C-alpha positions as a printed NumPy array, in Angstrom:
array([[ 96.828,  51.829, 127.456],
       [ 99.744,  52.53 , 129.761],
       [ 99.075,  55.248, 132.344],
       [101.048,  57.864, 130.373],
       [ 98.987,  57.306, 127.242],
       [ 95.73 ,  57.475, 129.203],
       [ 96.764,  60.867, 130.582],
       [ 97.64 ,  62.146, 127.125],
       [ 94.344,  60.897, 125.706],
       [ 92.408,  62.5  , 128.549],
       [ 94.228,  65.785, 127.933],
       [ 93.454,  65.553, 124.212],
       [ 89.772,  65.002, 124.89 ],
       [ 89.667,  67.824, 127.417],
       [ 91.443,  70.246, 125.07 ],
       [ 89.198,  69.497, 122.105],
       [ 86.1  ,  69.876, 124.291],
       [ 87.214,  73.327, 125.488],
       [ 88.341,  72.322, 128.97 ],
       [ 91.669,  74.099, 129.623],
       [ 92.505,  74.048, 125.914],
       [ 95.277,  76.646, 126.007],
       [ 96.817,  75.274, 129.221],
       [ 96.952,  71.763, 127.755],
       [ 98.505,  73.005, 124.514],
       [101.087,  74.883, 126.585],
       [101.757,  71.797, 128.742],
       [102.762,  69.755, 125.678],
       [104.287,  72.725, 123.819],
       [101.902,  72.149, 120.925],
       [102.869,  74.218, 117.877],
       [100.427,  72.817, 115.286],
       [ 96.868,  71.564, 115.637],
       [ 94.843,  69.605, 113.066],
       [ 91.106,  69.558, 113.771],
       [ 87.832,  68.737, 112.097],
       [ 86.027,  71.93 , 111.033],
       [ 83.145,  71.104, 113.383],
       [ 85.319,  70.673, 116.473],
       [ 84.634,  73.314, 119.161],
       [ 88.381,  73.845, 119.595],
       [ 88.624,  74.88 , 115.921],
       [ 86.162,  77.685, 116.62 ],
       [ 88.192,  78.759, 119.662],
       [ 91.559,  78.727, 117.908],
       [ 90.212,  80.563, 114.857],
       [ 89.3  ,  83.459, 117.14 ],
       [ 92.449,  83.468, 119.244],
       [ 95.307,  85.886, 118.51 ],
       [ 97.661,  83.166, 119.809],
       [ 96.895,  80.895, 116.832],
       [ 96.956,  81.357, 113.048],
       [ 95.085,  79.328, 110.448],
       [ 97.622,  77.898, 108.   ],
       [ 95.241,  75.619, 106.065],
       [ 91.539,  74.912, 105.865],
       [ 89.08 ,  73.131, 103.638],
       [ 85.535,  71.822, 104.026],
       [ 86.637,  69.065, 106.406],
       [ 89.661,  70.169, 108.398],
       [ 91.687,  73.104, 109.601],
       [ 95.35 ,  73.39 , 110.639],
       [ 96.487,  75.997, 113.119],
       [ 99.994,  77.166, 113.975],
       [100.902,  78.87 , 117.222],
       [101.587,  82.549, 116.504],
       [105.17 ,  83.661, 117.104]])
């Protein structure tokens, strides 16, 4: 991977493992997040007033940044 892509991938992994999740989402101006239901970040976002659940099923959940 080029250096830029490695940095993005590292940020993705950090965010989904609850290491600076909100700061990383802010850095990339993330508005929507699609996660597996079992991902720790899904638990975090579901309990954050900054994010709203817009879809969920047994496998995945989609969050939208609250306006």
